[in-house]
JSON list of C-alpha atoms in Angstrom, two decimals:
[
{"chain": "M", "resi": 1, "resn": "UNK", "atom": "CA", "xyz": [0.00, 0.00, 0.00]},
{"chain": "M", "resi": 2, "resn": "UNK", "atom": "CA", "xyz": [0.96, 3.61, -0.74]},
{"chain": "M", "resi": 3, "resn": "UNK", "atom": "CA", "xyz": [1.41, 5.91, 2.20]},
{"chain": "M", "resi": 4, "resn": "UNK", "atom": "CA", "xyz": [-0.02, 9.19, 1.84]},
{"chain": "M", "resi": 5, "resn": "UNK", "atom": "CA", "xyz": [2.24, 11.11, 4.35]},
{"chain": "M", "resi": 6, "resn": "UNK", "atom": "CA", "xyz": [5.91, 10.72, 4.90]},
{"chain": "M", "resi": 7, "resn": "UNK", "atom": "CA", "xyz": [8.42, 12.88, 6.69]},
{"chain": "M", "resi": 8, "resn": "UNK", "atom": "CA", "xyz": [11.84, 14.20, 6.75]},
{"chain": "M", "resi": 9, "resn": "UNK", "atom": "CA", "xyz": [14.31, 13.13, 9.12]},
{"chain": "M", "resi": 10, "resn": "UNK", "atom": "CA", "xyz": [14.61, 16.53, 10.47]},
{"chain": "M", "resi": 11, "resn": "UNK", "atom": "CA", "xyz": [10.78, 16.60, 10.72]},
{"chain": "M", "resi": 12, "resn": "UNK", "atom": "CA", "xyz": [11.24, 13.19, 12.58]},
{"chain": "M", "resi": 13, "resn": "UNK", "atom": "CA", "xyz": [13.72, 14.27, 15.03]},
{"chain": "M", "resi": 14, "resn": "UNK", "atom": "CA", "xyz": [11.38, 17.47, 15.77]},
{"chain": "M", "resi": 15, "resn": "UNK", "atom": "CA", "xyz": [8.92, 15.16, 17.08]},
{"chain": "M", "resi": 16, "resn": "UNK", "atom": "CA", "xyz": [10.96, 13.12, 19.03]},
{"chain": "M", "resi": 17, "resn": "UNK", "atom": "CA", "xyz": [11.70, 16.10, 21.25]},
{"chain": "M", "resi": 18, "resn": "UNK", "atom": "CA", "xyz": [7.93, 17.45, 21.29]},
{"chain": "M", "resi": 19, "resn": "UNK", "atom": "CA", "xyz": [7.25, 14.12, 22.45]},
{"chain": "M", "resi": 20, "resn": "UNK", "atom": "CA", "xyz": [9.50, 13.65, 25.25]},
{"chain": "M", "resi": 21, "resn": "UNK", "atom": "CA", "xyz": [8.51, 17.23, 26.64]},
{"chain": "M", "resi": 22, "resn": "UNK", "atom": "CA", "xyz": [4.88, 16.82, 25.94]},
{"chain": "M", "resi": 23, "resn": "UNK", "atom": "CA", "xyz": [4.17, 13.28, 25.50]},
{"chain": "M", "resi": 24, "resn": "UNK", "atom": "CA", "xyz": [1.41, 11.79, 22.76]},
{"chain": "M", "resi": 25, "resn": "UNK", "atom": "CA", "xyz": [1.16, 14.29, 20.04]},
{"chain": "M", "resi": 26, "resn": "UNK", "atom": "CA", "xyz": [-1.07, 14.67, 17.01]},
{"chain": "M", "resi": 27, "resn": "UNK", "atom": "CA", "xyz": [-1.22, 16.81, 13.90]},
{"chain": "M", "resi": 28, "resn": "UNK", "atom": "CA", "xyz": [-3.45, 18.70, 12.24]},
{"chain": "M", "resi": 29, "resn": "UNK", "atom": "CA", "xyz": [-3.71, 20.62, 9.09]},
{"chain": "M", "resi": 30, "resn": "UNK", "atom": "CA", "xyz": [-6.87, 22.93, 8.03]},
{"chain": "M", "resi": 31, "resn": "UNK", "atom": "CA", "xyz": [-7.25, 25.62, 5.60]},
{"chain": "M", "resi": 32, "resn": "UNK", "atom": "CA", "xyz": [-8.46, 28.26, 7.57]},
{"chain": "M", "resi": 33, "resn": "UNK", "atom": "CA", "xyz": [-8.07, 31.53, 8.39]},
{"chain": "M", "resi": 34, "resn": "UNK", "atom": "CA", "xyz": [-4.94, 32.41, 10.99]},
{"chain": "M", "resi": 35, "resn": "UNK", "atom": "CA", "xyz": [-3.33, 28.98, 10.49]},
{"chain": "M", "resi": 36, "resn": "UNK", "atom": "CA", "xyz": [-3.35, 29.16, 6.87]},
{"chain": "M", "resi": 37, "resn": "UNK", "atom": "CA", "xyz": [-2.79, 25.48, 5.43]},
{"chain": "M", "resi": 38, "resn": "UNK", "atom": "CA", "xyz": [0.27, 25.07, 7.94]},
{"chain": "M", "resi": 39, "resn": "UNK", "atom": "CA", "xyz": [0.53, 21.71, 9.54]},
{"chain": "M", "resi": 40, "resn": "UNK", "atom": "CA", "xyz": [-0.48, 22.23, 13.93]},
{"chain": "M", "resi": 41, "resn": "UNK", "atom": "CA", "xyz": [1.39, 19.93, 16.22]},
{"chain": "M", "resi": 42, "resn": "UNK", "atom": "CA", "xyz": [-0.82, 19.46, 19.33]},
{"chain": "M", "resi": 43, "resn": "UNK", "atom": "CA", "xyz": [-0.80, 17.33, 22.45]},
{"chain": "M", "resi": 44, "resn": "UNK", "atom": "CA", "xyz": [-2.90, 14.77, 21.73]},
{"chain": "M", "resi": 45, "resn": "UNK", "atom": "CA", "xyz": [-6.78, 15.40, 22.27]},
{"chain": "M", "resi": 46, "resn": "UNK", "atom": "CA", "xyz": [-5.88, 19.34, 22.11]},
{"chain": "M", "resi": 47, "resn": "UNK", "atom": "CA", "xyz": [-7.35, 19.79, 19.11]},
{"chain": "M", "resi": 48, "resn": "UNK", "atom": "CA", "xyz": [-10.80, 18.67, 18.62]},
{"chain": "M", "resi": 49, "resn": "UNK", "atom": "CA", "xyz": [-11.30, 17.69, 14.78]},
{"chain": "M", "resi": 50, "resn": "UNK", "atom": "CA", "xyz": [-14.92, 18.21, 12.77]},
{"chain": "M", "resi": 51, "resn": "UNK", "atom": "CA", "xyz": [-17.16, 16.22, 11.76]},
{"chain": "M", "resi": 52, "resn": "UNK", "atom": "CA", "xyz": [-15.66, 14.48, 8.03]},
{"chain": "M", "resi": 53, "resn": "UNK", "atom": "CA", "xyz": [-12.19, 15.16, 8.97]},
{"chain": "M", "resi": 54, "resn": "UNK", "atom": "CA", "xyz": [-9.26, 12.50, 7.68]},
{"chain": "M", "resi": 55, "resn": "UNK", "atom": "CA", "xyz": [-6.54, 11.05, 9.48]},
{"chain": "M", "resi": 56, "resn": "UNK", "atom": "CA", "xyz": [-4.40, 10.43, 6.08]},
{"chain": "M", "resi": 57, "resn": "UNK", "atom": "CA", "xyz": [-1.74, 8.87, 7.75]},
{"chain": "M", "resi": 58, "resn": "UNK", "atom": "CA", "xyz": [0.14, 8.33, 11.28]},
{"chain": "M", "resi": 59, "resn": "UNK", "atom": "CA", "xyz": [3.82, 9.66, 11.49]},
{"chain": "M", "resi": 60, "resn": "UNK", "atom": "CA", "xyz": [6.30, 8.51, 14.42]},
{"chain": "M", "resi": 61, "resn": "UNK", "atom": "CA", "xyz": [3.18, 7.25, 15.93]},
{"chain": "M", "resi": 62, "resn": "UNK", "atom": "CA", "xyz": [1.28, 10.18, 15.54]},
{"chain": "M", "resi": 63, "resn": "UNK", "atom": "CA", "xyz": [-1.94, 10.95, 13.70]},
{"chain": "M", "resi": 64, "resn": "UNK", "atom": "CA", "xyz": [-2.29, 13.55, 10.86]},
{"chain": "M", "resi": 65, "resn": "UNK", "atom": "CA", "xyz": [-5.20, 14.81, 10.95]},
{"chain": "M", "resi": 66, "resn": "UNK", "atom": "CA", "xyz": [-6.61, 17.11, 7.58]},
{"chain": "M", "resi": 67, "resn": "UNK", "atom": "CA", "xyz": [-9.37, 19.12, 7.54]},
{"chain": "M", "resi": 68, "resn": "UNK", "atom": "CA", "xyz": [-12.50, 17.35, 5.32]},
{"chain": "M", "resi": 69, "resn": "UNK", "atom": "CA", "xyz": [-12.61, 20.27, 2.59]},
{"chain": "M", "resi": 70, "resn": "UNK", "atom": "CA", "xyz": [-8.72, 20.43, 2.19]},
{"chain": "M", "resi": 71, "resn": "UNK", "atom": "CA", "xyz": [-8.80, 16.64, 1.96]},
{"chain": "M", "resi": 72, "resn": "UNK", "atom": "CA", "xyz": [-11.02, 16.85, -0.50]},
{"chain": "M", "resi": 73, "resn": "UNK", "atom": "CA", "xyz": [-9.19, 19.36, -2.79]},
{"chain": "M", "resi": 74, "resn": "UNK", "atom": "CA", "xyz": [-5.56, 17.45, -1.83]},
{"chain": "M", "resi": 75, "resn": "UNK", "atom": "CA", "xyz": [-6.68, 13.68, -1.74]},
{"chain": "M", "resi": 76, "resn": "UNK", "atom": "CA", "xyz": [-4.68, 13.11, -4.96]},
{"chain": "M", "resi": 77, "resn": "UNK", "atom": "CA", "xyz": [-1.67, 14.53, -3.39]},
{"chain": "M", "resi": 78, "resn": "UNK", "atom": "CA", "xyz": [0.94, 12.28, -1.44]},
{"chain": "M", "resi": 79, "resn": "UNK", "atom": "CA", "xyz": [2.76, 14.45, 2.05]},
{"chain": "M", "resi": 80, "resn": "UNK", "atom": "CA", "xyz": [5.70, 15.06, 2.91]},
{"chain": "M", "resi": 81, "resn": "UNK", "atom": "CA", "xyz": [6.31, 16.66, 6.16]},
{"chain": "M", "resi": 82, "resn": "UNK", "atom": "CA", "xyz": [9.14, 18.66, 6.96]},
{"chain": "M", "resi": 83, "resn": "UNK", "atom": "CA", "xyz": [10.92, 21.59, 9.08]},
{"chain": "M", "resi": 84, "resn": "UNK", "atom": "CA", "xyz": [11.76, 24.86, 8.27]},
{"chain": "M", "resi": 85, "resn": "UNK", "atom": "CA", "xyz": [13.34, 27.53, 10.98]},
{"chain": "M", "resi": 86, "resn": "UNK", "atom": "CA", "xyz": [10.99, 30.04, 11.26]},
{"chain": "M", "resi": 87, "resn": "UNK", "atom": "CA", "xyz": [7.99, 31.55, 13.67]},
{"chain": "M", "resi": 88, "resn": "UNK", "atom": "CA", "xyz": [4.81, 29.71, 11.80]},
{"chain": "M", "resi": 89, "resn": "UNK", "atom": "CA", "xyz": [1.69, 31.69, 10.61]},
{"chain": "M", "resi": 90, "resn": "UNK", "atom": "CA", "xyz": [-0.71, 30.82, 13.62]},
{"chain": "M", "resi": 91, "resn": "UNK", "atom": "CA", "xyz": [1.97, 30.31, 16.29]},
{"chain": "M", "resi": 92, "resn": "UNK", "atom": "CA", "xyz": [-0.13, 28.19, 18.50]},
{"chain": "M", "resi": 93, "resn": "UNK", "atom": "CA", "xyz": [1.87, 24.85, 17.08]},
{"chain": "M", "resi": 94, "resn": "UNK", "atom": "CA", "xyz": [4.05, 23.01, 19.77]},
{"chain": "M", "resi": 95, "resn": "UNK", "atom": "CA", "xyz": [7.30, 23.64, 18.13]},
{"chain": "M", "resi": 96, "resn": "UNK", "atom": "CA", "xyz": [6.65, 27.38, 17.90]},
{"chain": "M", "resi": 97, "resn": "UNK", "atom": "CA", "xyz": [8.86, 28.28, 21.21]},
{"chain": "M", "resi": 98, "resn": "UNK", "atom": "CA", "xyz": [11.67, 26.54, 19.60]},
{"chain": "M", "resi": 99, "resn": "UNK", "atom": "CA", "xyz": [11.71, 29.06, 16.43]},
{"chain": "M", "resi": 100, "resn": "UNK", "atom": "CA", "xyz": [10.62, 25.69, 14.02]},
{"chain": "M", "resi": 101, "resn": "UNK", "atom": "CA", "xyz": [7.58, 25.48, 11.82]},
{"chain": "M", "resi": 102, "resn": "UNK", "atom": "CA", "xyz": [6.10, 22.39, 10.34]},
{"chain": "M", "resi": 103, "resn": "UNK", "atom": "CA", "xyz": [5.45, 22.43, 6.29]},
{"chain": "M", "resi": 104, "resn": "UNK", "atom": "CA", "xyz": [3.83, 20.35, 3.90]},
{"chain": "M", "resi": 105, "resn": "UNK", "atom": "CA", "xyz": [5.11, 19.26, 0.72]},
{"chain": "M", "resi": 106, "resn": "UNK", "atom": "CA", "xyz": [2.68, 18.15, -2.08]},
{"chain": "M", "resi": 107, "resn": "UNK", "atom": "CA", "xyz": [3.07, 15.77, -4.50]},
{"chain": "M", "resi": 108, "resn": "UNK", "atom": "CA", "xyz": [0.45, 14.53, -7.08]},
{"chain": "M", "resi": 109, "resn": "UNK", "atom": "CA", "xyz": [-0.04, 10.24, -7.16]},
{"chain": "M", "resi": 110, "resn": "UNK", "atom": "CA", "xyz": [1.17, 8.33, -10.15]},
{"chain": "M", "resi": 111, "resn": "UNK", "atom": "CA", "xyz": [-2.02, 6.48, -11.64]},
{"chain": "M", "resi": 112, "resn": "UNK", "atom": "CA", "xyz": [-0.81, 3.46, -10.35]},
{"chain": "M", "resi": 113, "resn": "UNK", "atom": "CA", "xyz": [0.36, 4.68, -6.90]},
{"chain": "M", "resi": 114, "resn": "UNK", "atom": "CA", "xyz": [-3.75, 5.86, -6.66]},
{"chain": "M", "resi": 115, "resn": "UNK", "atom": "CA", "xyz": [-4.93, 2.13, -7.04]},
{"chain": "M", "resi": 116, "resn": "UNK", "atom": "CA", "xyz": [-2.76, 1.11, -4.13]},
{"chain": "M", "resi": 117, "resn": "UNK", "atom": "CA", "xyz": [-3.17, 3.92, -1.57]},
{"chain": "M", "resi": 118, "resn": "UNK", "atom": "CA", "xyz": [-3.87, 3.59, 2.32]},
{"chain": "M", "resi": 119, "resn": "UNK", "atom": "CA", "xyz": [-7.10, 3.73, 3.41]},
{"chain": "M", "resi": 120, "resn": "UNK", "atom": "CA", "xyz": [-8.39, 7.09, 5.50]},
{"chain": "M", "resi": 121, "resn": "UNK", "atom": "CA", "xyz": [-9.95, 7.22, 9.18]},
{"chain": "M", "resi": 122, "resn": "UNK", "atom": "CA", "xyz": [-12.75, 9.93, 9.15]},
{"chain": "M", "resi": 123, "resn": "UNK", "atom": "CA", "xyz": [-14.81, 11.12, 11.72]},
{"chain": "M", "resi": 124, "resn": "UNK", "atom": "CA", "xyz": [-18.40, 10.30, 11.79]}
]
């Protein structure tokens, strides 16, 4: 099966230190206002997801979470997550104190890679 999110190795090591100070984390990517379509890093169960949002993928054990219209307009694309330094767009992501930010890179699927992809976790 194809994943649909991967990371970098810097990404990787990022959440390997948000975990150890703040234990079980999850992501969560919308396309809203003040966050813009930058990836959140949350403790786990501090963000409450919508009704029809998609868990595309888990990442060093943690859940990414997308928000059901940006799924929608992105479910063809395969993402990469990585690490930039900089002070994000919304600010309220975990690795915001340490002057990182979370990105997404995009990717569109081969036609073959789209008959083998995982399957999704929404909420009902």
């Amino acid at each position: 099966m194809i994943r649909r999110i991967d990371a970098t190795e810097k990404a990787i090591e990022l959440i390997k230190v948000l975990k150890e100070k703040h234990g079980d984390l999850m992501f969560y990517q919308a396309g809203g206002c003040c966050e813009g379509t930058q990836p959140q890093c949350f403790e786990k169960g501090g963000y409450y997801q919508r009704m029809g949002d998609v868990c595309i993928g888990i990442v060093e054990d943690t859940e990414f979470w997308v928000d059901k219209d940006l799924f929608e307009y992105w479910k063809h694309a395969h993402f990469t997550l990585t690490v930039i330094d900089a002070f994000g767009v919304g600010g309220f992501s975990l690795e915001t104190p340490l002057k990182k930010t979370f990105q997404i890179e995009y990717r569109i699927f081969t036609p073959e890679e789209e008959k083998d992809l995982e399957p999704v976790l929404r909420i009902e």
